[in-house]
């Protein structure tokens, strides 16, 4: 159902006095919502839409495969996930080797990303899917080569220790540290300014290079001026630039070799020389002609600009020689950026991603400022920011029916039913309400971080207690322990089912797939605390990831940890991929585990669910592990189905990955 059917005009104050009002445009599906932001680091960059809901208890659509009929979702969207952002002037590497400021990128632009696992990554072109801006506390990261990156504390960079947050808000998130080695090519060179020195060097390199290629060595052009009717190259971009420069600079001055060339002259000279005798192919940049004096000038200019090259080699006097820049991505990019050449498109696809001591983190400084920052979504979930590999937000489509965008809105725009307490009591008291079991935490986690602010669950639990209405809660969060007393009180008068989702205990996999949630070990501690309080807690082993966490070793380790935490039972749920989650997971999988992509295509095809035979096999292996570790089998889907119909064998659902 659409949220426009659930919202009502706002006629009261917000539940929170500390919320600072904001005024972005309201989504069309949320008329009358009150829009809030918070100044605390944990919610920086997030927007909360407070609505007055008409209903809270919702019937699950009949076509759904979940084993319950009624649910409560006081939130829409989830603050478990992080958002990442950089300063708008950060240069981003485009697929053709040029750069563009992050603030100026647009959806549809083709930029350079990476694919692979850990440090074994390769550069690939990728598409910008979404682009947005926010305001966040800013940090400056300085590298040994002088690179300076202004980013939010949430932003992640690829290092020799994996993805690291600049200054994470959550203690369990891996933090960047001085000495970490980033991956990439290092600081991008500033583009040249078209000063008179640059223009003179450009004309000298272009015209003398053309003469070296087609006329007497070192002489003036023999086939007319720079735009004459000679070879077709004279009608290219370089000659068009030359026409413009000659309007301000006499030709005889341009052809003069300066006694003390400036760096700007050398930049222009190389750009002009490339326009006449240069060639680029993938990472190779070469200059070829028969004039050894001119080639020596090219070599000297490259050396002056810090670009290593191979000296020209000839087999006989008068034969053509070639000067070639070192074939690596750093040199290829630096040549293009320093000179501003035309027509030197770069093809770095498949080139390996490397690191160097120059990319070591030298300093991380809190600027003490809240600045406008920008982020993008790409097909590879990363991009190259001023020469280093940078993580970005991922696109999901679970918010599209709210008329919110399909990018980061799920993580940063949370809809909150602030009148949940009064609505739940009204609906529970209605004569038509049957007192059926209600499931919570089945769409988004009711104990996400935003609940620490809004505190909607205590009133909801109190109402369910007062009306003795059975309910269940499924969570990945630890905040449920805050309401332990209310849960105990409710359990004295009605059936209360509690479940915690723990799909695996491997920390590396958790950081990669579920980094915005509490760690598996912290969730297992929640199981222990709830068990000690007298609740039979079920653990949903969800999701089990084919090829990653479905091995016998992973299953046994996870089930052993669940048993040690005192769980009453374990229910395995292999991964299924709804639209939205499917796109995000596919991008993550091909980026981090590309060899598994064919297997997933075979298993899932065009659907969301794994084959029944595979699910049955996983279920059998988990049951065997449970017997080994002394876990008795729970009631069917105990955590979310408090009153199954006789003979029903519902297929369990799962929490979203995030």
XYZ file of N, CA, C and O in Angstrom, residues 78 80 172 441 444-449 451 473-482 499-502 514 516-520 522-527 530 655 658:
160
model
N 15.718 2.566 6.956
C 16.497 2.017 8.062
C 17.769 2.808 8.296
O 18.542 3.046 7.372
N 20.220 1.719 10.075
C 21.371 0.838 10.297
C 22.493 1.137 9.317
O 23.669 1.022 9.635
N 31.992 -0.439 16.457
C 32.330 -1.707 15.804
C 32.818 -1.535 14.378
O 33.285 -2.502 13.772
N 9.314 -6.185 13.087
C 10.683 -6.346 12.614
C 10.790 -7.180 11.362
O 11.869 -7.673 11.026
N 11.461 -3.625 8.155
C 12.683 -2.996 8.632
C 12.753 -3.198 10.134
O 11.743 -3.422 10.791
N 13.934 -3.108 10.675
C 14.158 -3.418 12.079
C 13.522 -2.349 12.972
O 13.839 -1.164 12.863
N 12.623 -2.761 13.854
C 11.986 -1.797 14.770
C 12.977 -1.294 15.808
O 12.721 -0.276 16.469
N 14.107 -1.977 15.977
C 15.144 -1.535 16.913
C 16.384 -1.024 16.167
O 17.512 -1.194 16.618
N 16.156 -0.357 15.032
C 17.234 0.339 14.357
C 17.658 1.531 15.205
O 17.022 1.878 16.196
N 18.734 2.211 14.796
C 19.293 3.298 15.612
C 18.299 4.431 15.853
O 18.325 5.078 16.897
N 15.304 4.290 16.626
C 14.440 4.005 17.774
C 15.031 4.550 19.065
O 14.302 4.899 20.002
N 8.837 -10.354 17.942
C 9.799 -9.353 17.477
C 11.002 -10.080 16.893
O 11.548 -10.998 17.516
N 11.406 -9.630 15.718
C 12.635 -10.110 15.093
C 13.557 -8.910 14.910
O 13.142 -7.874 14.392
N 14.802 -9.016 15.365
C 15.699 -7.861 15.300
C 17.138 -8.274 15.044
O 17.542 -9.407 15.346
N 17.895 -7.344 14.487
C 19.346 -7.448 14.422
C 19.997 -6.480 15.399
O 21.223 -6.422 15.475
N 19.199 -5.689 16.089
C 19.728 -4.646 16.949
C 19.877 -5.085 18.392
O 19.305 -6.088 18.831
N 20.617 -4.299 19.148
C 20.816 -4.576 20.575
C 19.911 -3.719 21.445
O 19.842 -3.922 22.656
N 19.197 -2.762 20.847
C 18.371 -1.829 21.608
C 17.182 -2.507 22.274
O 16.581 -1.963 23.207
N 16.849 -3.701 21.839
C 15.732 -4.422 22.445
C 15.940 -4.622 23.943
O 14.974 -4.674 24.717
N 17.192 -4.684 24.384
C 17.461 -4.886 25.813
C 16.970 -3.715 26.653
O 16.696 -3.880 27.841
N 16.856 -2.544 26.058
C 16.317 -1.381 26.780
C 14.906 -1.652 27.279
O 14.503 -1.175 28.351
N 13.064 -13.217 18.600
C 14.048 -13.839 17.715
C 15.100 -12.814 17.324
O 14.817 -11.621 17.186
N 16.306 -13.299 17.166
C 17.427 -12.467 16.731
C 17.977 -13.077 15.449
O 18.082 -14.292 15.324
N 18.308 -12.229 14.501
C 18.838 -12.696 13.218
C 20.361 -12.724 13.250
O 21.005 -11.704 13.477
N 20.939 -13.902 13.048
C 22.389 -14.084 12.961
C 22.648 -15.089 11.842
O 22.499 -16.288 12.041
N 26.999 -6.504 6.109
C 26.073 -5.918 7.074
C 26.769 -4.926 8.001
O 26.497 -4.888 9.200
N 26.462 -1.936 8.756
C 25.689 -0.966 9.517
C 24.951 -1.559 10.695
O 24.240 -0.838 11.403
N 25.079 -2.865 10.931
C 24.379 -3.534 12.023
C 25.361 -3.889 13.137
O 26.571 -3.924 12.925
N 24.838 -4.166 14.340
C 25.737 -4.685 15.379
C 26.394 -5.984 14.919
O 25.822 -6.737 14.132
N 27.573 -6.245 15.428
C 28.306 -7.436 15.002
C 27.564 -8.696 15.431
O 26.751 -8.681 16.360
N 27.827 -9.836 14.769
C 27.179 -11.090 15.173
C 27.435 -11.425 16.638
O 26.538 -11.945 17.322
N 27.813 -9.351 19.152
C 26.953 -8.511 20.001
C 25.509 -8.991 19.947
O 24.796 -8.962 20.950
N 25.067 -9.447 18.785
C 23.701 -9.976 18.686
C 23.548 -11.267 19.492
O 22.510 -11.509 20.108
N 24.602 -12.091 19.492
C 24.534 -13.311 20.295
C 24.519 -12.991 21.787
O 23.925 -13.735 22.592
N 25.135 -11.887 22.180
C 25.055 -11.454 23.573
C 23.623 -11.051 23.918
O 23.148 -11.272 25.044
N 22.896 -10.468 22.962
C 21.481 -10.159 23.175
C 20.704 -11.448 23.419
O 19.840 -11.514 24.310
N 21.009 -12.483 22.627
C 20.356 -13.780 22.834
C 20.602 -14.266 24.257
O 19.677 -14.725 24.958
N 18.543 -12.122 26.840
C 17.105 -12.424 26.802
C 16.821 -13.817 27.350
O 15.812 -14.039 28.048
N 14.877 -11.257 7.087
C 15.141 -9.823 7.166
C 15.919 -9.376 5.942
O 16.643 -10.150 5.333
N 20.255 -5.458 5.074
C 20.712 -4.279 5.798
C 19.672 -3.790 6.761
O 19.635 -2.650 7.126
